[in-house]
Coordinates of C-alpha atoms and ligand atoms in Angstrom, one line a residue:
M98 CA -32.5 -17.2 14.9
T99 CA -30.9 -17.9 18.3
A100 CA -33.1 -18.2 21.2
Q101 CA -33.2 -15.0 23.4
S102 CA -32.5 -15.5 27.1
Q103 CA -34.8 -13.9 29.7
E104 CA -32.1 -11.9 31.3
V105 CA -30.9 -8.5 30.2
T106 CA -27.7 -6.7 30.8
D107 CA -26.7 -3.1 30.4
G108 CA -23.8 -0.8 29.6
F109 CA -22.6 -0.5 33.2
H110 CA -22.3 -4.3 33.5
L111 CA -20.8 -4.8 30.1
V112 CA -18.0 -2.4 30.8
I113 CA -17.2 -4.1 34.1
D114 CA -17.5 -7.6 32.5
A115 CA -15.3 -6.6 29.6
L116 CA -12.6 -5.3 31.9
K117 CA -12.8 -8.4 34.2
F118 CA -12.8 -10.7 31.2
N119 CA -9.4 -9.3 30.3
G120 CA -7.9 -9.7 33.8
I121 CA -8.3 -6.1 34.8
D122 CA -9.2 -6.0 38.5
T123 CA -8.5 -2.5 39.6
I124 CA -9.9 1.0 38.7
F125 CA -8.3 4.3 39.9
G126 CA -10.8 7.0 39.6
L127 CA -13.1 9.7 41.0
P128 CA -16.9 9.3 40.9
G129 CA -19.6 11.7 39.7
I130 CA -22.1 12.0 36.8
P131 CA -22.3 9.8 34.7
I132 CA -19.9 7.2 36.2
T133 CA -20.9 7.1 39.9
D134 CA -22.9 3.9 39.6
L135 CA -20.1 2.4 37.4
T136 CA -17.7 2.7 40.4
R137 CA -20.3 1.2 42.8
K138 CA -21.1 -1.7 40.5
A139 CA -17.4 -2.3 39.8
Q140 CA -16.8 -2.6 43.5
A141 CA -19.9 -4.8 43.9
A142 CA -18.5 -7.0 41.1
G143 CA -15.3 -7.6 43.1
M144 CA -13.0 -5.1 41.4
R145 CA -10.7 -2.9 43.5
V146 CA -12.0 0.7 43.1
I147 CA -9.5 3.2 44.5
S148 CA -11.1 6.7 44.8
F149 CA -8.9 9.7 44.6
R150 CA -9.3 13.4 45.5
H151 CA -8.2 14.7 42.1
E152 CA -8.2 12.9 38.7
Q153 CA -4.7 13.7 37.9
N154 CA -3.5 11.6 40.7
A155 CA -5.8 8.7 39.7
G156 CA -4.4 9.0 36.2
N157 CA -0.8 8.9 37.5
A158 CA -1.7 5.9 39.6
A159 CA -3.2 4.1 36.5
A160 CA -0.1 5.0 34.4
I161 CA 2.4 3.6 36.9
A162 CA 0.3 0.5 37.6
G163 CA 0.6 0.0 33.8
F164 CA 4.4 0.3 34.0
M165 CA 4.7 -2.1 36.9
T166 CA 2.4 -4.8 35.6
Q167 CA 2.4 -4.5 31.7
K168 CA -1.4 -4.4 32.0
P169 CA -3.1 -1.2 31.1
G170 CA -3.9 0.8 34.3
I171 CA -7.5 2.1 34.3
C172 CA -8.4 5.7 35.2
L173 CA -12.1 6.5 35.4
T174 CA -13.3 10.1 35.4
V175 CA -16.5 12.2 34.9
S176 CA -17.0 14.4 31.9
A177 CA -15.3 17.7 30.8
P178 CA -13.4 18.9 34.0
G179 CA -12.8 15.4 35.3
F180 CA -11.6 14.3 31.9
L181 CA -9.3 17.4 31.6
N182 CA -7.9 16.7 35.0
G183 CA -7.0 13.2 33.9
L184 CA -5.5 14.3 30.6
T185 CA -2.1 15.5 32.0
A186 CA -1.6 12.0 33.3
L187 CA -2.7 10.4 30.0
S188 CA -0.3 12.6 28.1
N189 CA 2.5 11.9 30.5
A190 CA 1.8 8.2 30.3
T191 CA 2.1 8.3 26.5
T192 CA 5.3 10.3 26.7
N193 CA 6.8 7.7 29.1
C194 CA 5.4 4.7 27.2
F195 CA 3.3 3.5 30.1
P196 CA 0.1 1.6 29.1
M197 CA -3.0 3.2 30.6
I198 CA -6.6 3.7 29.6
L199 CA -8.4 6.9 30.6
I200 CA -12.1 6.1 30.6
S201 CA -14.3 9.2 30.9
G202 CA -18.0 9.5 30.9
S203 CA -19.2 12.2 28.5
S204 CA -22.4 14.2 27.9
E205 CA -25.1 13.6 25.3
R206 CA -23.6 13.5 21.8
E207 CA -26.4 15.2 20.0
I208 CA -26.3 18.2 22.4
V209 CA -22.5 18.3 22.5
D210 CA -22.2 18.2 18.7
L211 CA -24.8 21.0 18.2
Q212 CA -23.0 22.9 21.1
Q213 CA -26.3 23.4 22.8
G214 CA -24.8 23.8 26.3
D215 CA -25.2 20.4 28.0
Y216 CA -24.0 19.7 31.5
E217 CA -20.2 19.4 31.3
E218 CA -20.3 19.7 27.5
M219 CA -17.1 19.0 25.7
D220 CA -15.9 17.1 22.6
Q221 CA -13.6 15.0 24.7
L222 CA -12.6 12.6 22.0
A223 CA -11.2 15.3 19.7
I224 CA -9.3 16.9 22.6
A225 CA -7.8 13.6 23.7
K226 CA -6.7 12.5 20.3
P227 CA -3.4 14.4 19.8
L228 CA -2.4 13.7 23.4
C229 CA -2.5 9.9 23.4
K230 CA -1.6 6.9 21.4
A231 CA -5.2 6.1 20.4
A232 CA -8.7 7.3 21.2
F233 CA -12.1 5.5 20.8
R234 CA -15.8 6.2 21.5
V235 CA -18.5 3.6 22.1
L236 CA -22.1 4.5 21.3
H237 CA -23.8 1.2 21.5
A238 CA -23.8 -1.4 24.3
E239 CA -23.1 -4.2 21.9
D240 CA -19.8 -2.5 20.9
I241 CA -18.4 -2.2 24.5
G242 CA -16.5 -5.5 24.1
V243 CA -14.8 -4.3 21.0
G244 CA -14.1 -0.9 22.5
I245 CA -12.4 -2.3 25.5
A246 CA -10.5 -4.8 23.4
R247 CA -9.2 -2.1 21.1
A248 CA -8.2 0.1 24.0
I249 CA -6.3 -2.7 25.7
R250 CA -4.4 -3.6 22.5
A251 CA -3.6 0.0 21.7
A252 CA -2.3 0.5 25.2
V253 CA 0.1 -2.5 25.5
S254 CA 1.1 -3.5 22.0
G255 CA 4.1 -2.1 20.2
R256 CA 5.3 0.9 22.1
P257 CA 2.9 1.2 25.0
G258 CA 1.1 4.4 25.7
G259 CA -2.0 6.1 26.9
V260 CA -5.4 5.4 25.3
Y261 CA -8.6 7.4 25.7
L262 CA -12.0 5.7 25.8
D263 CA -15.1 7.9 25.6
L264 CA -18.3 6.5 27.1
P265 CA -21.3 8.8 26.7
A266 CA -23.8 8.8 29.5
K267 CA -26.6 7.2 27.5
L268 CA -24.5 4.1 26.9
F269 CA -24.5 3.0 30.5
A270 CA -28.3 2.5 30.7
Q271 CA -28.7 0.9 27.3
T272 CA -29.9 -2.7 27.7
M273 CA -29.4 -5.8 25.7
D274 CA -30.0 -9.5 26.0
A275 CA -27.6 -10.9 28.6
E276 CA -26.5 -13.9 26.6
A277 CA -25.9 -11.7 23.5
G278 CA -24.0 -9.3 25.7
K279 CA -21.8 -12.1 27.0
K280 CA -21.0 -13.2 23.5
S281 CA -20.1 -9.6 22.5
L282 CA -17.2 -9.5 24.9
I283 CA -13.7 -10.1 23.6
K284 CA -10.9 -11.7 25.5
V285 CA -7.8 -10.2 23.9
V286 CA -5.4 -12.9 22.8
D287 CA -1.7 -12.1 23.0
P288 CA -2.3 -8.4 23.6
A289 CA 1.4 -7.4 23.3
P290 CA 2.8 -9.8 20.7
R291 CA 6.5 -10.4 20.7
Q292 CA 8.3 -8.6 17.9
I293 CA 11.3 -10.7 16.9
P294 CA 14.2 -8.7 15.5
A295 CA 15.5 -9.5 12.0
R296 CA 18.5 -11.9 11.9
D297 CA 20.7 -9.5 9.9
A298 CA 19.9 -6.6 12.3
V299 CA 21.1 -8.8 15.2
Q300 CA 24.3 -9.7 13.3
R301 CA 25.0 -6.0 12.5
A302 CA 24.6 -5.1 16.2
L303 CA 26.9 -8.0 17.3
E304 CA 29.6 -7.1 14.7
L305 CA 29.7 -3.5 16.0
L306 CA 29.8 -4.5 19.6
K307 CA 32.5 -7.1 18.9
N308 CA 34.7 -4.5 17.2
A309 CA 34.3 -1.9 19.9
T310 CA 37.3 -1.0 22.0
R311 CA 35.4 1.1 24.6
P312 CA 31.8 -0.2 24.6
L313 CA 29.1 1.0 26.8
I314 CA 25.5 -0.2 27.5
V315 CA 22.8 2.3 28.5
L316 CA 19.7 0.8 30.1
G317 CA 16.5 2.8 29.9
K318 CA 13.1 2.4 31.6
G319 CA 11.9 0.5 28.5
A320 CA 14.4 -2.2 29.6
A321 CA 12.8 -2.1 33.1
Y322 CA 9.3 -2.3 31.6
A323 CA 10.2 -5.3 29.5
Q324 CA 10.5 -7.6 32.5
A325 CA 13.4 -9.4 30.8
D326 CA 15.5 -8.9 33.9
A327 CA 17.5 -12.2 33.9
D328 CA 18.4 -11.9 30.2
I329 CA 19.4 -8.3 30.5
R330 CA 21.6 -9.1 33.4
A331 CA 23.1 -12.1 31.5
L332 CA 23.9 -9.9 28.5
V333 CA 25.7 -7.3 30.6
E334 CA 27.6 -9.9 32.6
K335 CA 28.5 -12.2 29.7
T336 CA 29.8 -9.3 27.5
G337 CA 31.5 -7.7 30.5
I338 CA 30.5 -4.3 29.1
P339 CA 30.1 -1.4 31.6
Y340 CA 26.6 0.0 31.8
L341 CA 24.8 3.1 32.8
P342 CA 21.2 2.9 34.1
M343 CA 18.8 5.7 33.3
S344 CA 16.8 6.8 36.4
M345 CA 14.0 4.3 36.3
A346 CA 16.3 1.5 35.1
K347 CA 18.2 1.7 38.4
G348 CA 18.1 -1.6 40.2
L349 CA 17.6 -3.6 37.0
L350 CA 21.1 -4.8 38.0
P351 CA 21.9 -3.7 41.6
D352 CA 23.5 -0.3 41.6
T353 CA 26.4 -1.7 43.5
H354 CA 27.2 -4.0 40.6
A355 CA 30.9 -3.9 39.6
Q356 CA 30.0 -3.1 36.0
S357 CA 27.9 -0.1 36.8
A358 CA 29.6 3.0 35.4
A359 CA 27.0 5.4 37.0
A360 CA 29.6 7.0 39.2
A361 CA 31.8 7.7 36.1
R362 CA 29.0 8.9 33.8
S363 CA 30.8 12.1 32.7
Y364 CA 33.8 10.0 31.8
V365 CA 32.2 7.1 29.9
L366 CA 29.8 9.1 27.7
P367 CA 32.4 11.1 25.8
E368 CA 35.0 8.2 25.9
A369 CA 32.9 5.3 24.7
D370 CA 33.3 4.3 21.0
V371 CA 30.2 2.1 20.7
V372 CA 27.1 2.6 22.8
M373 CA 24.2 0.1 22.9
L374 CA 20.9 1.7 24.0
V375 CA 18.5 -0.8 25.5
G376 CA 15.0 0.8 25.8
A377 CA 16.6 4.2 26.2
R378 CA 15.8 7.1 23.9
L379 CA 18.4 9.7 22.8
N380 CA 16.3 12.5 24.2
W381 CA 17.3 15.5 26.4
L382 CA 18.0 13.1 29.3
L383 CA 21.0 11.8 27.2
S384 CA 21.8 15.2 25.7
H385 CA 20.4 14.0 22.3
G386 CA 23.4 11.8 21.8
K387 CA 25.6 14.7 20.9
G388 CA 27.3 17.8 22.2
K389 CA 29.8 18.3 25.0
T390 CA 28.3 15.4 27.1
W391 CA 29.4 13.1 24.4
G392 CA 32.7 14.7 23.6
G393 CA 31.5 16.9 20.8
K394 CA 33.2 20.3 20.4
D395 CA 30.0 22.4 20.6
P396 CA 26.5 21.7 21.7
K397 CA 25.3 20.2 18.4
D398 CA 28.5 18.4 17.6
W399 CA 28.5 14.6 17.2
G400 CA 31.1 13.0 19.6
G401 CA 32.0 10.2 17.1
Q402 CA 30.3 7.3 18.9
K403 CA 28.6 4.6 17.0
F404 CA 25.2 3.6 18.3
I405 CA 23.3 0.3 18.5
Q406 CA 19.7 1.0 19.6
I407 CA 17.2 -1.6 20.8
D408 CA 13.7 -0.2 20.6
I409 CA 10.3 -1.5 19.6
S410 CA 9.6 1.5 17.5
P411 CA 11.5 1.7 14.1
Q412 CA 10.7 5.4 14.1
E413 CA 12.9 6.0 17.1
M414 CA 16.0 5.3 15.0
D415 CA 18.0 8.4 13.8
S416 CA 15.7 10.7 15.8
N417 CA 18.7 12.6 17.1
V418 CA 21.9 11.1 15.7
R419 CA 22.7 8.3 13.2
I420 CA 22.0 4.9 14.5
D421 CA 24.5 2.5 13.0
A422 CA 22.8 -0.7 14.1
P423 CA 19.1 -0.3 14.7
L424 CA 17.7 -3.4 16.4
V425 CA 13.9 -3.2 16.2
G426 CA 11.8 -5.6 18.3
D427 CA 10.6 -6.1 21.8
I428 CA 13.4 -5.8 24.3
G429 CA 13.1 -9.4 25.6
S430 CA 13.4 -10.9 22.1
C431 CA 16.2 -8.6 21.1
V432 CA 18.2 -9.3 24.2
S433 CA 17.8 -13.0 23.9
A434 CA 18.8 -12.9 20.2
L435 CA 21.9 -11.0 21.2
L436 CA 22.6 -13.5 24.0
A437 CA 22.3 -16.4 21.5
G438 CA 24.7 -14.7 19.1
I439 CA 27.3 -14.0 21.8
G440 CA 28.1 -17.6 22.5
S441 CA 30.6 -18.6 25.1
N442 CA 33.9 -17.1 23.9
W443 CA 33.1 -13.5 23.8
A444 CA 36.1 -11.3 24.4
K445 CA 35.5 -8.9 27.3
P446 CA 36.4 -5.2 27.0
S447 CA 40.1 -4.3 27.5
A448 CA 41.6 -4.0 31.0
E449 CA 42.6 -0.5 29.9
W450 CA 38.9 0.6 29.4
L451 CA 37.6 -1.1 32.5
G452 CA 40.5 0.1 34.6
A453 CA 40.1 3.7 33.5
I454 CA 36.4 3.6 34.4
A455 CA 37.1 1.9 37.8
E456 CA 39.7 4.6 38.6
R457 CA 37.2 7.4 38.1
K458 CA 34.4 5.5 39.7
N459 CA 36.3 4.7 42.9
K460 CA 37.6 8.3 43.2
N461 CA 34.0 9.6 42.9
L462 CA 32.7 7.0 45.4
V463 CA 35.3 7.9 48.0
K464 CA 34.4 11.6 47.5
M465 CA 30.7 10.8 47.9
A466 CA 31.3 8.7 51.0
E467 CA 33.1 11.6 52.7
T468 CA 30.3 14.0 51.8
L469 CA 27.7 11.5 53.1
A470 CA 29.5 11.0 56.4
R471 CA 29.1 14.7 57.4
D472 CA 26.1 15.5 59.6
P473 CA 25.5 19.2 59.5
S474 CA 22.7 21.1 61.2
P475 CA 20.3 21.8 59.7
M476 CA 20.4 18.6 57.5
N477 CA 21.4 19.0 53.9
F478 CA 20.3 16.8 51.0
H479 CA 23.4 14.5 51.4
S480 CA 23.0 13.9 55.1
A481 CA 19.3 13.2 54.9
L482 CA 19.8 10.9 51.9
N483 CA 22.5 9.0 53.6
V484 CA 19.7 7.9 55.9
V485 CA 17.3 7.0 53.0
R486 CA 20.2 5.1 51.3
D487 CA 20.6 2.9 54.4
I488 CA 16.8 2.3 54.7
I489 CA 16.5 1.2 51.1
K490 CA 19.6 -1.0 51.5
A491 CA 17.9 -2.7 54.4
N492 CA 14.6 -2.9 52.6
P493 CA 15.4 -3.6 48.9
D494 CA 11.8 -4.7 48.2
A495 CA 10.5 -1.2 49.1
I496 CA 9.4 1.0 46.2
L497 CA 11.0 4.4 46.0
V498 CA 8.9 7.2 44.6
N499 CA 10.8 10.4 43.9
E500 CA 10.1 13.9 42.7
G501 CA 11.4 17.5 43.1
A502 CA 14.4 19.2 41.7
N503 CA 17.3 18.9 44.1
A504 CA 15.3 16.3 46.0
L505 CA 15.1 14.3 42.8
D506 CA 18.6 14.7 41.5
F507 CA 20.4 14.0 44.8
T508 CA 18.2 11.0 45.5
R509 CA 18.9 9.5 42.1
S510 CA 22.6 9.7 42.5
I511 CA 22.9 8.8 46.2
V512 CA 20.3 6.1 46.9
D513 CA 21.3 2.8 45.4
M514 CA 18.5 0.5 44.1
Y515 CA 18.9 -3.3 44.3
K516 CA 15.9 -4.7 42.4
P517 CA 14.1 -3.9 39.1
R518 CA 11.2 -1.5 38.8
K519 CA 11.6 -0.2 42.4
R520 CA 12.4 3.3 41.5
L521 CA 9.4 5.4 40.1
D522 CA 10.0 9.0 39.3
V523 CA 9.3 12.1 37.2
G524 CA 10.3 10.3 34.0
T525 CA 10.7 11.8 30.5
W526 CA 9.1 15.2 31.2
G527 CA 10.5 15.8 34.7
I528 CA 6.9 16.3 35.7
M529 CA 5.9 17.4 39.2
G530 CA 2.7 15.9 40.7
I531 CA 3.2 12.2 40.2
G532 CA 4.1 11.6 43.8
M533 CA 1.1 10.5 45.7
G534 CA -0.6 8.9 42.7
Y535 CA 2.4 6.7 42.2
C536 CA 2.6 5.9 45.9
V537 CA -1.0 4.7 46.0
A538 CA -0.7 2.6 42.9
A539 CA 2.7 1.1 43.9
A540 CA 1.3 0.1 47.3
V541 CA -2.0 -1.3 45.8
V542 CA -0.3 -3.2 43.0
S543 CA 2.7 -4.6 44.9
G544 CA 1.7 -4.8 48.5
Q545 CA 5.3 -3.7 49.3
P546 CA 6.2 -0.7 51.5
V547 CA 6.5 2.5 49.6
I548 CA 8.9 5.3 50.4
A549 CA 8.4 8.7 48.7
I550 CA 11.2 11.3 48.7
E551 CA 9.4 14.5 47.8
G552 CA 10.6 18.1 47.4
D553 CA 8.2 20.3 49.3
S554 CA 7.1 22.0 46.1
A555 CA 6.7 18.6 44.4
F556 CA 4.6 17.2 47.2
G557 CA 2.2 20.1 47.0
F558 CA 1.0 19.0 43.6
S559 CA -0.7 15.9 44.9
G560 CA -0.5 16.3 48.7
M561 CA -4.2 16.0 49.4
E562 CA -4.0 12.3 48.5
V563 CA -2.5 11.6 51.9
E564 CA -6.1 11.3 52.8
T565 CA -6.4 8.5 50.2
I566 CA -3.3 6.9 51.6
C567 CA -4.9 6.9 55.1
R568 CA -8.3 5.9 53.8
Y569 CA -6.9 2.7 52.3
N570 CA -4.4 2.3 55.1
L571 CA -1.5 1.9 52.6
P572 CA 2.1 1.2 53.7
V573 CA 3.4 4.5 52.4
C574 CA 6.1 6.6 54.1
V575 CA 6.3 10.1 52.6
V576 CA 9.4 12.1 53.4
V577 CA 9.0 15.8 52.5
F578 CA 12.4 17.4 52.0
N579 CA 11.3 20.8 53.4
N580 CA 13.7 23.5 52.2
N581 CA 11.0 26.2 52.2
G582 CA 10.4 26.4 48.5
V583 CA 11.0 25.6 44.9
Y584 CA 14.8 24.8 44.8
G585 CA 15.1 26.4 48.2
G586 CA 13.7 29.2 50.4
A587 CA 16.5 31.8 50.4
D588 CA 15.3 34.0 47.6
V589 CA 14.1 37.5 48.5
N590 CA 11.7 39.9 46.7
P591 CA 14.1 42.5 45.2
T592 CA 11.5 45.3 45.5
G593 CA 11.4 45.0 49.3
G594 CA 7.5 44.6 49.0
P595 CA 5.4 42.4 51.2
D596 CA 5.2 39.5 48.8
V597 CA 7.8 36.8 49.2
A598 CA 9.9 35.7 46.2
P599 CA 8.1 33.5 43.7
T600 CA 10.0 30.4 44.7
V601 CA 9.5 30.8 48.4
F602 CA 6.9 29.1 50.6
V603 CA 5.7 29.5 54.2
K604 CA 8.9 29.0 56.2
G605 CA 9.0 26.2 58.7
A606 CA 5.8 24.6 57.4
R607 CA 4.6 21.5 59.2
Y608 CA 3.6 19.0 56.4
D609 CA 3.5 16.3 59.1
K610 CA 0.3 17.8 60.5
L611 CA -1.4 17.1 57.1
M612 CA -1.0 13.4 57.6
E613 CA -2.1 13.6 61.3
A614 CA -5.3 15.3 60.1
F615 CA -6.4 12.0 58.5
G616 CA -5.2 9.6 61.2
G617 CA -1.8 8.8 59.9
V618 CA 1.6 9.2 61.7
G619 CA 3.2 12.7 61.3
V620 CA 6.8 13.2 62.4
H621 CA 8.8 16.4 62.4
A622 CA 12.5 15.5 61.9
S623 CA 15.2 18.1 62.1
T624 CA 18.1 15.7 62.7
T625 CA 19.4 12.6 60.8
A626 CA 18.8 10.6 64.0
E627 CA 15.1 11.6 64.1
L628 CA 14.7 10.9 60.4
R629 CA 16.3 7.5 60.7
K630 CA 14.1 6.5 63.7
A631 CA 10.9 7.7 61.9
M632 CA 11.7 5.9 58.7
E633 CA 12.5 2.7 60.4
A634 CA 9.3 2.9 62.4
A635 CA 7.3 3.6 59.3
V636 CA 8.7 0.6 57.4
R637 CA 8.2 -1.6 60.4
S638 CA 4.6 -0.5 61.2
K639 CA 3.5 -0.1 57.6
K640 CA 1.3 2.8 58.8
P641 CA 0.7 5.8 56.6
T642 CA 3.5 8.2 57.7
L643 CA 4.6 11.6 56.7
I644 CA 8.0 12.9 57.8
N645 CA 8.7 16.6 57.6
A646 CA 12.4 16.6 57.1
V647 CA 13.9 20.0 57.6
I648 CA 16.6 20.7 55.0
D649 CA 18.9 23.7 54.9
E650 CA 17.0 26.2 52.7
T651 CA 20.3 27.2 51.0
A652 CA 21.5 23.7 50.2
G653 CA 19.9 23.3 46.8
T654 CA 20.7 24.8 43.4
E655 CA 18.4 26.4 40.8
S656 CA 16.6 23.5 39.0
G657 CA 18.9 20.9 40.7
R658 CA 21.2 19.4 38.0
I659 CA 19.6 21.1 35.0
T660 CA 20.3 24.7 35.9
S661 CA 21.7 25.2 32.3
L662 CA 18.3 24.7 30.8
N663 CA 17.0 28.0 32.3
P664 CA 17.0 30.7 29.6
Q665 CA 19.1 33.7 30.6
S666 CA 17.9 37.2 30.2
A667 CA 20.3 39.4 28.2
K668 CA 19.2 42.4 30.2
K669 CA 20.7 42.8 33.6
K670 CA 18.0 44.5 35.7
Ligands
TPP736 C1 3.9 20.1 36.4 C2 5.2 20.9 36.6 N1 5.1 22.2 37.0 C3 6.2 22.8 37.2 C4 7.5 22.2 37.1 C5 8.8 23.0 37.3 N2 9.5 22.5 38.5 C6 10.5 21.7 38.3 S1 11.1 21.1 39.8 C7 9.9 22.0 40.6 C8 9.9 22.0 42.1 C9 11.2 22.0 42.8 O1 11.1 22.3 44.2 P1 11.0 21.1 45.2 O2 10.1 20.1 44.8 O3 10.8 21.7 46.5 O4 12.5 20.5 45.1 P2 13.8 21.1 45.7 O5 14.7 21.4 44.6 O6 13.5 22.3 46.6 O7 14.4 19.9 46.5 C10 9.1 22.7 39.8 C11 8.0 23.6 40.2 C12 7.5 20.9 36.6 N3 8.6 20.2 36.4 N4 6.3 20.2 36.4
MG737 MG1 12.0 22.5 48.0

């Protein structure tokens, strides 16, 4: 028998110790029974505890912290309603392959399981399971170390995702010998092991690429997550193949790079004969790899391209169309294996292919420059974003958070990014509500200035967190593109009744006052000169700022760029 030490520890301390032992130093959460003391003790133990006004925003913060750092972001909530509020973020994290752990306190198991009506009674584990990558519950203090270790591994290994960890109230007060407690903790060794691609799979991919006449590389946010920036850039540059960045892969190579085909997207997708996907899935954002976007005759037709797909999950292959050369492994290992196989005498794509792309690209860029140079009153998306484009160019380390419909689509296409992982947006689902949670985490994790371009509807989903931004004095500049509603404010109620149309908000709303209410800087900007001055001041001062940018309420389109996804009624009136 080993000698028992005099000291005891308990569930609270073991959770904190287990997280710290694994290098986790920040918790995003919202206190209440049974985790209030956990937040206090975590802060006392030197962790950064960032308290939010709604759990969904804390969850989104945790998720994007995971994306930025490759460490699981922690979201801590109370039971049932707090847990449910965090669940959207957990599910969104899983969909986007962001590593996060939602830790929720829960009510007494024996009462919950007999459904006897406990305070905030809910079988949280069962509800979380189908919505995340893995879900665990810890019942005994001596299992906390294992529980946290399993949660970390599940979140970051293989394809990253959201993990749920259920901690019943009773667990926190359970005591055990301090020495035994210490020994029960696990420091996770190599939490995201490299997954080396098979040699023949690398050869197959190289052969296909070598024999292509019109090759194209598509970089997804998985490539951004991988933090293999130098190798990815070397692969693109050594092969000379034109590339398209998906939204959150913008900046992996600077958007101004000569090989970027972003301004000729509608030309390269149908024309390419071999497409190499790097951490990008063939989901709706790439029209499932088929149909008219890819040169197919009708919406389900294959365009004839051959695909090489680099992904950590073998199940991703053939999910939408045939993958001729699946390359399964972590992106860093796959890209370095390709680089090694390319050697020094790789034949770059033909001048014909590159010239045809350059011609389209330049034509579109000239057209865009003309549109951006106009300065109408009121501002439209282009004139306002011309300012944002300049501000980001002058501050390439700033992080750009972006949500909305038109406010999203126009920003993505107009604002160039210059560095990796600087653009954080609505991701795979096109979800509204990530805005302020992402801003808080981006500022906390990076210490860099954060600029958020927010549709007025999008902003409303997390707007109360401007108090959080002020409370922690974060260098966040929120620009609300205020066009009086969802997609715009020009709709009318066809009945002539007193209610406005469902997409319309209070006209001329002053979102800047919201920021002033908590001591931040609020600016009302109705011209590009005012917008520019306010954004420059915000970046310089690093003070929490909200700029209410007045945008022409008729400037947007229904659903931005994805109007076609709206079902059409067959019945007219
Ligand atoms: C959680 C969630 N609810 C609803 C939607 C549907 N939706 C897509 S964009 C959008 C808001 C668009 O309006 P706004 O943010 O003002 O952008 P604008 O087009 O006006 O610039 C909504 C409600 C969504 N994507 N996610
Ligand atoms: Mg709007």
